[in-house]
Short mmCIF file of N, CA, C and O in Angstrom, two decimals:
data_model
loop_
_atom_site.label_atom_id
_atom_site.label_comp_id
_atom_site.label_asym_id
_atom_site.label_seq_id
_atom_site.Cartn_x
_atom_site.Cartn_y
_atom_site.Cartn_z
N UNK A 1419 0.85 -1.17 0.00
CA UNK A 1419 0.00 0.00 0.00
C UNK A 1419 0.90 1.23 0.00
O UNK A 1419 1.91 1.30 0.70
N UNK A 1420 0.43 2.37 -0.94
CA UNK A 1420 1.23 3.31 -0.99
C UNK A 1420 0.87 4.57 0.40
O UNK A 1420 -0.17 4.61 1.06
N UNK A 1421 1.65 5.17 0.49
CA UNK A 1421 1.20 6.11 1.81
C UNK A 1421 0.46 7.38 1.16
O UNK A 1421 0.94 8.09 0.28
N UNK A 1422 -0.99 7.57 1.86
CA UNK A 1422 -1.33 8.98 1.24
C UNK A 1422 -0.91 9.83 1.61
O UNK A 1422 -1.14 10.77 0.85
N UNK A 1423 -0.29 10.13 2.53
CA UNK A 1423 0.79 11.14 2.43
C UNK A 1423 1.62 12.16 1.45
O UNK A 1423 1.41 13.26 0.95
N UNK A 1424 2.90 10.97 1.46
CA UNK A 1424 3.97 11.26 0.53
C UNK A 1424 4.33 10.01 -0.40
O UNK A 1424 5.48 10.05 -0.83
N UNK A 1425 3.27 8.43 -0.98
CA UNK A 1425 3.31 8.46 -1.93
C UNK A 1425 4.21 6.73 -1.96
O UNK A 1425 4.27 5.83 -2.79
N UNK A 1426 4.83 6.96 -0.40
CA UNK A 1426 6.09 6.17 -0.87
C UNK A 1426 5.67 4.58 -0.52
O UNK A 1426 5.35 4.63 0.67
N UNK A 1427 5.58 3.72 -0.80
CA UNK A 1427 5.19 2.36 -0.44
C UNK A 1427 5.57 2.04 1.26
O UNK A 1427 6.70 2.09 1.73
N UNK A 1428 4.40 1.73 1.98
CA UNK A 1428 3.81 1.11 3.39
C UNK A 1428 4.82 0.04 4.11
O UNK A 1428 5.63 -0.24 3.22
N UNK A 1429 5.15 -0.64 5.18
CA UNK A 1429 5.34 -1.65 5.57
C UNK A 1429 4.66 -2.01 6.60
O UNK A 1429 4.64 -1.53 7.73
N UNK A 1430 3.73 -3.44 5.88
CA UNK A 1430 2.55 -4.01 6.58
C UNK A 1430 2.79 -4.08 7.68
O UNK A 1430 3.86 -3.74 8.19
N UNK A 1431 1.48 -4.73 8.42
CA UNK A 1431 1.89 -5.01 9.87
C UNK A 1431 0.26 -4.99 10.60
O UNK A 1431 -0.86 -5.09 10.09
N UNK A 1432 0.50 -4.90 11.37
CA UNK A 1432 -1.27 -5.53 12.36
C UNK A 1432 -1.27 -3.71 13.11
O UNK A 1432 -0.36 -2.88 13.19
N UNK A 1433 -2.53 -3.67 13.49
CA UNK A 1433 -3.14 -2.60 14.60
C UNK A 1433 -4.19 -3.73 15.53
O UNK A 1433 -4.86 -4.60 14.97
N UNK A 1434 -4.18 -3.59 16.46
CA UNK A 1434 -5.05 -4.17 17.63
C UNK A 1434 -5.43 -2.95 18.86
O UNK A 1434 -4.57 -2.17 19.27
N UNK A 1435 -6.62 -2.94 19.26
CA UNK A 1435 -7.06 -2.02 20.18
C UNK A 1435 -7.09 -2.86 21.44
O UNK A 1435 -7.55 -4.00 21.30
N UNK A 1436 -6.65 -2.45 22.77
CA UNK A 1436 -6.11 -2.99 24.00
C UNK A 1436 -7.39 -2.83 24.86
O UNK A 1436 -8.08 -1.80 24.78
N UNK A 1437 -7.70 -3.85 25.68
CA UNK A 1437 -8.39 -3.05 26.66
C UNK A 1437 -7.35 -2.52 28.02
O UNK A 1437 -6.34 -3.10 28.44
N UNK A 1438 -8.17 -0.82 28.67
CA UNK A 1438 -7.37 -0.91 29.55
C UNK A 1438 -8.30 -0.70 30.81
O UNK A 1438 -9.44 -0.30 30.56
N UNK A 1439 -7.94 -0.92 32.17
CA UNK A 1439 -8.78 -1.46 32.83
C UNK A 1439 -8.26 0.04 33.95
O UNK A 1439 -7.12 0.47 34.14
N UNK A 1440 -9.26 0.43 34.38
CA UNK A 1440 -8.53 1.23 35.82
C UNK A 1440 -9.19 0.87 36.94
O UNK A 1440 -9.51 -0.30 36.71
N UNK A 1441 -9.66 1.21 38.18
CA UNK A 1441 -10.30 1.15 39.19
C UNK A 1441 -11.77 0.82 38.97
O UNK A 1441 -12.24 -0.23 39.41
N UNK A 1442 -12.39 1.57 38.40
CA UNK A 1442 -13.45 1.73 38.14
C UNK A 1442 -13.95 1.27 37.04
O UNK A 1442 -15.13 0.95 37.19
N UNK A 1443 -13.45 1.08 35.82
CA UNK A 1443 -13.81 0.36 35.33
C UNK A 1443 -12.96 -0.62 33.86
O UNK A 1443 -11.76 -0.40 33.98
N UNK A 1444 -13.20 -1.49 32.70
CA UNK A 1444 -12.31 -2.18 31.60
C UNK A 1444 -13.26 -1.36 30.70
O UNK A 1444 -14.46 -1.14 30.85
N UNK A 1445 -12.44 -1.00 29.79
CA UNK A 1445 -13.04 -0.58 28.38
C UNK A 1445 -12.03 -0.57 27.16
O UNK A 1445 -10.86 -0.22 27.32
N UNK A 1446 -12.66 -1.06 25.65
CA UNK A 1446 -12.30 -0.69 24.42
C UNK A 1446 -13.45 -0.43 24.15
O UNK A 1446 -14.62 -0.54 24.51
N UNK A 1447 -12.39 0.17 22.91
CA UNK A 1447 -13.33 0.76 21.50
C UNK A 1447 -12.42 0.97 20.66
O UNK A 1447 -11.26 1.29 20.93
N UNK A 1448 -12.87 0.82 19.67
CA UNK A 1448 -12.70 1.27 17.74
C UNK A 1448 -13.80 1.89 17.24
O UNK A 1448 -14.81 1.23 16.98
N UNK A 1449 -13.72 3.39 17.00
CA UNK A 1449 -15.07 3.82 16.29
C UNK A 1449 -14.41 4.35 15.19
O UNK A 1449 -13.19 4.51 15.21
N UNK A 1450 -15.17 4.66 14.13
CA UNK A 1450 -15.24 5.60 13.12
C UNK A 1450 -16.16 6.53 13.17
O UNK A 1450 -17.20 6.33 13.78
N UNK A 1451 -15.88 7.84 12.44
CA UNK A 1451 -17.18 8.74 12.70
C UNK A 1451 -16.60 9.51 11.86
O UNK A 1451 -15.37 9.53 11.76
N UNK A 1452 -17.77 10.57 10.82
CA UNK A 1452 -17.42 11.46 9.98
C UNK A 1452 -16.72 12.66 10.51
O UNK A 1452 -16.98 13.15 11.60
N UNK A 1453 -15.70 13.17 9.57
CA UNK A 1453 -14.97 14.50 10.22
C UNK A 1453 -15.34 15.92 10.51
O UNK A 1453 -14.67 16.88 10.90
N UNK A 1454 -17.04 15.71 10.10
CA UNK A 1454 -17.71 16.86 10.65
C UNK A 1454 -18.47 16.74 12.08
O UNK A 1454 -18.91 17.77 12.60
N UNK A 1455 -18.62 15.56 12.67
CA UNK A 1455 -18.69 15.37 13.57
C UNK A 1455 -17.46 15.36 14.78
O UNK A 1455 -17.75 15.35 15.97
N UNK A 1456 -16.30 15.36 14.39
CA UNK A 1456 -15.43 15.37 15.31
C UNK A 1456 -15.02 16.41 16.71
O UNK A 1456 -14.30 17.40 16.83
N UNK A 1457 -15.61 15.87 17.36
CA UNK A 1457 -15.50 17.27 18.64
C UNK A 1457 -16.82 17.46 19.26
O UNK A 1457 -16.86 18.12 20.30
N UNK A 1458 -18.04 16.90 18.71
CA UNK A 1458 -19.19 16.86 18.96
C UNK A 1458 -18.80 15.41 20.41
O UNK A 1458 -18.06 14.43 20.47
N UNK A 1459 -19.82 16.08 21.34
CA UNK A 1459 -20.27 14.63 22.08
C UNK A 1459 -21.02 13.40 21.95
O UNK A 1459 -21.04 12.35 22.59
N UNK A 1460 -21.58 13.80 20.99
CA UNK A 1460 -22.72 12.88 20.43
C UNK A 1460 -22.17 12.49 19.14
O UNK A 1460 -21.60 13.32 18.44
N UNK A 1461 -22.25 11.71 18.91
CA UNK A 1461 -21.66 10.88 17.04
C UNK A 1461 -22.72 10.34 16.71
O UNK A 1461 -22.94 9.25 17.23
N UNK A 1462 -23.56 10.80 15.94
CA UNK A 1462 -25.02 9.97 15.56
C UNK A 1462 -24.57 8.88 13.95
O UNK A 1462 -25.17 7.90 13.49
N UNK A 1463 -23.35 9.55 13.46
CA UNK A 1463 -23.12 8.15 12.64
C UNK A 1463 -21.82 7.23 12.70
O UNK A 1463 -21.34 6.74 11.68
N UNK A 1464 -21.32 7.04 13.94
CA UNK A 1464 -19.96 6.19 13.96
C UNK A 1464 -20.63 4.96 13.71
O UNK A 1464 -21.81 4.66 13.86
N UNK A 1465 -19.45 4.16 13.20
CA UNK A 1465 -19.19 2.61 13.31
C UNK A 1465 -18.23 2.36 13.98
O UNK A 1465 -17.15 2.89 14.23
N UNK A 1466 -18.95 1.19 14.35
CA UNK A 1466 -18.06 0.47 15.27
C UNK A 1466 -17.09 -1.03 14.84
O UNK A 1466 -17.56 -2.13 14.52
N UNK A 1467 -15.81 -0.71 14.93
CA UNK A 1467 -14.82 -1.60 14.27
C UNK A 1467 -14.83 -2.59 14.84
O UNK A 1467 -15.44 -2.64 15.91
N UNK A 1468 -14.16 -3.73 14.34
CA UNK A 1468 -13.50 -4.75 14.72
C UNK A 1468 -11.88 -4.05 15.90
O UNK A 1468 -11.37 -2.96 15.66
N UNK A 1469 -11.46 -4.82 16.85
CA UNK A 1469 -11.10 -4.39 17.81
C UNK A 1469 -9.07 -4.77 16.62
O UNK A 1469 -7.95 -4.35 16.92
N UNK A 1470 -9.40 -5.45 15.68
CA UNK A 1470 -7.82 -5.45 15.61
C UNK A 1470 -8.11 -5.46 13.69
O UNK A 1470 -9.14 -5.74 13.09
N UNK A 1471 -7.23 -5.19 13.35
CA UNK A 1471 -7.17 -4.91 11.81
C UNK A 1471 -5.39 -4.80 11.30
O UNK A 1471 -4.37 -4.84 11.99
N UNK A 1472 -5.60 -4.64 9.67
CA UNK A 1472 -4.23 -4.23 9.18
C UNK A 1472 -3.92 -3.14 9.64
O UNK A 1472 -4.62 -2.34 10.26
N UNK A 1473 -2.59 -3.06 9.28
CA UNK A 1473 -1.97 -1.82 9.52
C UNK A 1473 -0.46 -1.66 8.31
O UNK A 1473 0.39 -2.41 7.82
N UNK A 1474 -0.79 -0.46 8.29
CA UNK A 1474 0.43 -0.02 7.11
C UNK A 1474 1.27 0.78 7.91
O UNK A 1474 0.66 1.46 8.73
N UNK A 1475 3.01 0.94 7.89
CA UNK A 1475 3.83 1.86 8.45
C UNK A 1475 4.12 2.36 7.59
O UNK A 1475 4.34 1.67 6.59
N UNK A 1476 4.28 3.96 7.52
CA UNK A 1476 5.18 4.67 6.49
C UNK A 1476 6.14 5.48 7.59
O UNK A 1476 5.87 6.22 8.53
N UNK A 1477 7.41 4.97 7.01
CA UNK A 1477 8.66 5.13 7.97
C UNK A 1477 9.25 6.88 7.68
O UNK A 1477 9.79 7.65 8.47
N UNK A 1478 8.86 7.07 6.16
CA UNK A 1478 8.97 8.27 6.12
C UNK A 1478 8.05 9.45 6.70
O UNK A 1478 8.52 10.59 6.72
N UNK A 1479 7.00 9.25 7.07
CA UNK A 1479 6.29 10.31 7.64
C UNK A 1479 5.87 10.04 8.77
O UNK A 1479 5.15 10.83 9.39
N UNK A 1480 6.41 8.41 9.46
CA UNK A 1480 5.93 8.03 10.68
C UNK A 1480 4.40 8.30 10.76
O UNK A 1480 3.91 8.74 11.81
N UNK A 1481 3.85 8.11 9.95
CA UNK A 1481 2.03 7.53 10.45
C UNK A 1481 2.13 6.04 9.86
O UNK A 1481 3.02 5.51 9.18
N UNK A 1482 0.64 5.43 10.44
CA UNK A 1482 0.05 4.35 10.52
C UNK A 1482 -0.86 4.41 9.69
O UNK A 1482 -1.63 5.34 9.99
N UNK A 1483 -1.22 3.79 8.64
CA UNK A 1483 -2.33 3.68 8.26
C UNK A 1483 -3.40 2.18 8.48
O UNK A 1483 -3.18 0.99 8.29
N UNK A 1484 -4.37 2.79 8.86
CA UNK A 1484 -5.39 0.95 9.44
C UNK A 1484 -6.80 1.03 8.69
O UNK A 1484 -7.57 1.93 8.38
N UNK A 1485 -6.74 -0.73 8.51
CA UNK A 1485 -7.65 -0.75 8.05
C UNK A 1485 -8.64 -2.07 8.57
O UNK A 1485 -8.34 -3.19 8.15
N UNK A 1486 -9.61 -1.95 9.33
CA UNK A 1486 -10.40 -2.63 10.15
C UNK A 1486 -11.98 -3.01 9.45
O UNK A 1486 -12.67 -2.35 8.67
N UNK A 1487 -12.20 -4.30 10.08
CA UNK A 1487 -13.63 -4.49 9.28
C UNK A 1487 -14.69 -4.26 10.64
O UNK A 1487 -14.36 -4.45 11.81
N UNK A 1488 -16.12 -3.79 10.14
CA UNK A 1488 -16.76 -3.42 11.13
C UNK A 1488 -17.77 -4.71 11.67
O UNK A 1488 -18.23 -5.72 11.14
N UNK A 1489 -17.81 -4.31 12.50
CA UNK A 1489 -18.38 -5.68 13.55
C UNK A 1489 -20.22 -5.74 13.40
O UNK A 1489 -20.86 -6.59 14.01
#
């Protein structure tokens, strides 16, 4: 996979979402949600992912790119 970034070809690899647990309580999540919603409290159209998916590294711009199927 090429990076949308800058273009340059990915090195595969996995993403997995952790649960983490504190006192009070364990939780995950994987959502998606449109970028006009972002910052809102309410998300009236996220999906909800699968907790582990691909993952692409681009070493040159250091992001991740993932790609998860929804549950």
């Amino acid at each position: 996979m090429k990076c949308p970034e800058c273009g340059k070809e990915c090195c595969k690899g996995f993403i997995e979402a952790k649960e983490f647990a504190s006192i009070t309580q364990l939780s995950v999540s994987v959502i998606w949600y449109p970028e006009e919603e972002k910052g809102k409290w309410t998300k009236n159209n996220k999906v909800q992912l699968s907790r582990k998916g691909e993952g692409y590294y681009c070493d040159k711009c250091k992001k991740v790119i993932g790609i998860f199927d929804e549950t």
